[in-house]
Short mmCIF file of C-alpha atoms in Angstrom, two decimals:
data_model
loop_
_atom_site.label_atom_id
_atom_site.label_comp_id
_atom_site.label_asym_id
_atom_site.label_seq_id
_atom_site.Cartn_x
_atom_site.Cartn_y
_atom_site.Cartn_z
CA MET A 1 0.00 0.10 0.14
CA ASN A 2 3.03 2.32 0.07
CA ASN A 3 3.17 2.14 -3.75
CA GLU A 4 1.03 5.04 -5.21
CA ASN A 5 0.00 2.99 -8.28
CA SER A 6 -1.02 0.04 -6.11
CA ILE A 7 -3.40 2.42 -4.04
CA VAL A 8 -4.86 3.99 -7.18
CA GLU A 9 -5.29 0.52 -8.63
CA CYS A 10 -7.07 -0.97 -5.70
CA PHE A 11 -9.28 2.10 -4.96
CA GLY A 12 -10.37 2.36 -8.60
CA LYS A 13 -11.19 -1.33 -8.99
CA SER A 14 -13.26 -1.04 -5.75
CA MET A 15 -15.36 1.87 -6.98
CA PHE A 16 -19.15 1.03 -7.04
CA CYS A 17 -18.83 -2.37 -5.39
CA PRO A 18 -22.33 -3.47 -4.50
CA GLU A 19 -20.94 -5.40 -1.65
CA LEU A 20 -19.89 -2.10 0.14
CA ALA A 21 -23.53 -0.74 -0.20
CA ASP A 22 -24.91 -4.05 1.09
CA VAL A 23 -22.96 -3.68 4.36
CA CYS A 24 -25.41 -2.89 7.13
CA ALA A 25 -22.76 -1.35 9.58
CA ASP A 26 -21.83 2.27 9.08
CA ILE A 27 -18.09 1.93 8.29
CA ALA A 28 -17.43 5.50 9.76
CA GLU A 29 -18.78 4.24 13.18
CA GLU A 30 -16.52 1.03 13.04
CA GLY A 31 -12.87 0.38 13.77
CA LEU A 32 -10.67 -0.70 10.73
CA ASP A 33 -9.93 -3.86 12.49
CA SER A 34 -13.77 -4.69 12.86
CA ILE A 35 -14.45 -3.74 9.15
CA LEU A 36 -11.83 -5.98 7.73
CA THR A 37 -13.37 -9.11 9.37
CA VAL A 38 -16.86 -8.62 7.74
CA PRO A 39 -17.32 -11.68 5.53
CA ALA A 40 -19.17 -9.91 2.75
CA LEU A 41 -16.21 -7.51 2.16
CA GLN A 42 -13.50 -10.16 1.73
CA GLY A 43 -13.74 -10.15 -2.04
CA ILE A 44 -13.29 -6.41 -2.47
CA PRO A 45 -9.92 -5.50 -3.88
CA ILE A 46 -9.15 -2.83 -1.53
CA ILE A 47 -10.09 -4.81 1.48
CA LYS A 48 -7.89 -7.88 0.24
CA SER A 49 -4.96 -5.17 -0.17
CA ILE A 50 -5.38 -3.70 3.32
CA ASN A 51 -5.75 -7.13 4.76
CA ALA A 52 -2.44 -7.99 3.36
CA VAL A 53 -0.86 -4.71 4.86
CA VAL A 54 -2.22 -4.92 8.30
CA LYS A 55 -0.52 -8.36 8.91
CA THR A 56 2.38 -6.05 9.37
CA ALA A 57 2.49 -3.12 11.80
CA ILE A 58 0.89 0.10 10.31
CA SER A 59 0.45 3.53 12.23
CA VAL A 60 -2.82 5.01 13.42
CA LYS A 61 -2.46 7.56 10.81
CA GLU A 62 -2.25 4.97 8.00
CA LYS A 63 -5.24 3.19 9.52
CA TYR A 64 -7.28 6.35 9.37
CA GLU A 65 -6.39 7.04 5.72
CA LEU A 66 -7.60 3.49 4.82
CA LYS A 67 -10.76 4.02 6.78
CA LYS A 68 -11.54 7.25 5.08
CA GLN A 69 -11.20 5.52 1.64
CA LEU A 70 -13.56 2.91 2.84
CA VAL A 71 -16.05 5.33 4.16
CA PHE A 72 -15.90 7.30 0.78
CA LEU A 73 -16.44 3.86 -1.32
CA GLN A 74 -19.36 2.90 0.88
CA SER A 75 -20.92 6.35 0.50
CA VAL A 76 -20.68 6.34 -3.22
CA SER A 77 -21.76 2.66 -3.54
CA SER A 78 -24.82 3.45 -1.40
CA GLY A 79 -25.73 6.60 -3.30
CA VAL A 80 -27.75 6.91 -6.47
CA ALA A 81 -25.36 7.02 -9.57
CA ASN A 82 -26.08 7.23 -13.07
CA PRO A 83 -25.66 3.56 -14.29
CA GLU A 84 -24.21 4.74 -17.70
CA GLU A 85 -21.53 6.80 -15.80
CA ILE A 86 -20.73 3.77 -13.66
CA GLU A 87 -20.24 1.48 -16.72
CA LYS A 88 -18.20 4.26 -18.34
CA ARG A 89 -15.84 4.16 -15.25
CA LYS A 90 -15.65 0.52 -15.07
CA ARG A 91 -14.74 0.10 -18.83
CA ALA A 92 -12.27 3.04 -18.38
CA TYR A 93 -10.64 1.03 -15.54
CA GLY A 94 -10.46 -2.04 -17.53
CA THR A 95 -8.94 -0.45 -20.45
CA GLY A 96 -6.55 1.62 -18.28
CA GLU A 97 -7.72 5.16 -19.51
CA LYS A 98 -5.71 7.88 -18.02
CA TRP A 99 -8.66 10.36 -17.31
CA PHE A 100 -10.09 7.77 -14.90
CA TYR A 101 -6.92 7.23 -13.06
CA ARG A 102 -6.44 10.98 -12.76
CA GLU A 103 -10.07 11.18 -11.33
CA VAL A 104 -9.12 8.47 -8.78
CA GLU A 105 -5.74 10.24 -7.88
CA ASN A 106 -7.55 13.51 -7.48
CA THR A 107 -10.16 11.74 -5.09
CA ILE A 108 -7.67 10.12 -3.03
CA VAL A 109 -5.51 13.30 -2.64
CA TYR A 110 -8.44 15.32 -1.25
CA LEU A 111 -9.48 12.35 0.99
CA SER A 112 -6.04 12.32 2.51
CA ARG A 113 -6.39 16.09 3.23
CA HIS A 114 -9.48 15.60 5.45
CA ALA A 115 -9.08 15.21 9.29
CA ARG A 116 -12.78 14.63 9.86
CA ILE A 117 -14.96 11.86 8.48
CA GLU A 118 -17.78 14.33 7.95
CA LYS A 119 -15.77 15.78 5.17
CA VAL A 120 -15.29 12.29 3.53
CA LYS A 121 -19.02 11.81 3.36
CA ILE A 122 -19.62 15.27 1.86
CA GLN A 123 -17.02 14.47 -0.70
CA ALA A 124 -18.85 11.42 -1.74
CA ILE A 125 -21.95 13.35 -2.33
CA LEU A 126 -20.09 15.87 -4.35
CA TYR A 127 -18.61 13.04 -6.48
CA LEU A 128 -22.04 11.59 -7.10
CA ASP A 129 -23.31 14.96 -8.15
CA TYR A 130 -20.33 15.34 -10.52
CA ILE A 131 -20.86 11.95 -12.28
CA ASN A 132 -24.52 12.47 -12.28
CA GLY A 133 -24.08 15.75 -14.26
CA GLU A 134 -25.69 17.83 -11.44
CA ILE A 135 -22.42 19.97 -11.35
CA SER A 136 -19.60 20.54 -13.91
CA GLU A 137 -16.06 19.31 -13.56
CA GLU A 138 -15.05 22.93 -12.93
CA LYS A 139 -17.52 23.38 -10.04
CA TYR A 140 -16.74 19.82 -8.72
CA ASN A 141 -13.11 20.83 -8.32
CA GLU A 142 -14.14 24.35 -6.97
CA CYS A 143 -16.24 22.41 -4.32
CA LEU A 144 -13.37 20.14 -3.43
CA ASP A 145 -11.05 23.15 -2.75
CA VAL A 146 -13.94 24.75 -0.68
CA LEU A 147 -14.41 21.68 1.36
CA ASP A 148 -10.73 21.42 1.98
CA MET A 149 -10.95 25.09 3.56
CA LEU A 150 -14.19 24.54 5.43
CA ILE A 151 -14.08 23.94 9.22
CA VAL A 152 -16.49 21.23 10.35
CA GLY A 153 -17.39 23.22 13.31
CA ASP A 154 -18.70 26.21 11.09
CA ILE A 155 -21.04 24.10 9.19
CA PRO A 156 -23.93 24.51 11.84
CA LEU A 157 -23.59 28.27 11.49
CA LEU A 158 -23.69 28.05 7.58
CA MET A 159 -26.91 26.05 7.97
CA GLU A 160 -28.29 28.62 10.38
CA ILE A 161 -27.67 31.32 7.82
CA TYR A 162 -29.19 29.20 5.05
CA GLU A 163 -32.40 28.76 6.95
CA ALA A 164 -32.57 32.16 8.25
CA GLN A 165 -32.23 33.67 4.61
CA SER A 166 -34.39 30.79 3.01
CA ASN A 167 -36.68 33.41 1.32
CA ILE A 168 -33.88 35.55 0.02
CA ILE A 169 -32.93 34.41 -3.58
CA ASP A 170 -32.08 37.71 -5.44
CA LEU A 171 -29.06 39.12 -3.82
CA ASP A 172 -29.03 42.25 -5.96
CA THR A 173 -32.44 43.66 -5.07
CA GLU A 174 -32.96 45.79 -1.92
CA LEU A 175 -30.88 43.17 0.01
CA GLN A 176 -30.48 45.51 3.11
CA GLU A 177 -34.39 45.91 3.31
CA LYS A 178 -34.82 42.13 3.04
CA LEU A 179 -32.43 41.35 5.72
CA LYS A 180 -34.07 43.70 8.17
CA ASP A 181 -36.81 41.26 8.59
CA VAL A 182 -34.12 38.39 9.45
CA LYS A 183 -33.58 38.46 13.25
CA THR A 184 -30.60 35.97 13.45
CA ARG A 185 -27.26 37.13 14.68
CA PHE A 186 -24.25 35.64 13.37
CA GLU A 187 -20.81 35.25 14.93
CA HIS A 188 -18.36 37.44 13.08
CA THR A 189 -15.10 35.33 13.22
CA LYS A 190 -16.91 32.05 11.94
CA CYS A 191 -18.64 34.20 9.22
CA GLY A 192 -15.11 35.49 8.12
CA ARG A 193 -13.94 31.87 7.62
CA LEU A 194 -17.13 31.07 5.61
CA ASN A 195 -16.52 34.14 3.54
CA ALA A 196 -13.09 33.39 2.74
CA ALA A 197 -14.39 29.87 1.34
CA GLY A 198 -16.85 31.79 -0.67
CA LEU A 199 -19.96 30.38 1.14
CA VAL A 200 -21.03 33.80 2.37
CA CYS A 201 -20.47 37.25 1.50
CA PRO A 202 -20.30 40.39 3.70
CA VAL A 203 -23.08 43.09 3.39
CA SER A 204 -22.82 46.58 4.78
CA MET A 205 -25.30 46.97 7.58
CA GLY A 206 -23.65 49.86 9.36
CA LEU A 207 -20.65 49.98 11.90
CA SER A 208 -20.66 47.59 14.92
CA PHE A 209 -17.73 46.53 17.15
CA GLY A 210 -19.61 43.47 18.77
CA THR A 211 -18.69 39.91 18.55
CA PHE A 212 -22.03 39.10 17.05
CA ILE A 213 -23.52 41.44 14.30
CA ASP A 214 -26.86 41.37 12.84
CA ASN A 215 -27.13 39.97 9.34
CA ASN A 216 -23.82 41.52 7.86
CA PHE A 217 -23.35 38.19 5.96
CA VAL A 218 -25.61 36.72 3.34
CA ILE A 219 -25.31 33.26 1.90
CA THR A 220 -24.07 32.74 -1.70
CA ASP A 221 -25.27 30.43 -4.33
CA LEU A 222 -22.30 28.14 -3.69
CA GLY A 223 -23.17 28.25 0.25
CA ARG A 224 -26.74 27.20 -0.62
CA TYR A 225 -25.43 24.32 -2.68
CA PHE A 226 -23.19 23.17 0.09
CA CYS A 227 -26.15 23.40 2.54
CA ASN A 228 -28.27 21.17 0.29
CA VAL A 229 -25.40 18.69 0.09
CA VAL A 230 -25.14 18.68 3.95
CA LYS A 231 -28.87 18.03 4.24
CA ARG A 232 -28.40 14.92 2.22
CA LEU A 233 -25.82 13.37 4.45
CA PRO A 234 -27.01 10.15 6.01
CA ASN A 235 -27.55 9.79 9.81
CA LYS A 236 -27.33 13.52 10.10
CA ASN A 237 -28.57 14.72 13.45
#
């Protein structure tokens, strides 16, 4: 598993495995050692590869990387994907097409950057939207960069802004007047981080030096899309 080509090979071959979708347990909630003993998973290439590796000592970090890959694969396999796009990728794997290997490499690189399983599940939904044609390749890559920047602890605030401003669609028409009816107060520091990620944008509502400022940020179209992705997460409290 230390060989990058081997990682991409096993991961690509394991994409869309029905066995992963059929596993009742949520892989995210299980330890890697427990996952590797599930009988239904023993035929999946990436499981075979991991089982070969764990016979030797590997670090906690390496185990977590492997777990993230399995969570992503289970999430994708459990989701609704365009059958034609699935077959297209299976053929691409079989014929060794470079575009598919680049897609798999890109997926693994971003997965490796996530410290939280929540981000792994969000990335899986983004990937499904991409292969289903819901978003373009350009927007998909933009969303991966935004996800990389996003702090998981800021997501509840983003959802709060989304719900509070759900009736505001046109950001260019009398925005300040519309926001006067929205009573929610937002934490400035967290909004600043969401703004840096492009999920909200600042609105001039007058000077304030408080930690909380009334409605001085408004959710963007990209922010709305991310909120819709978060709402589709499984087992979301």
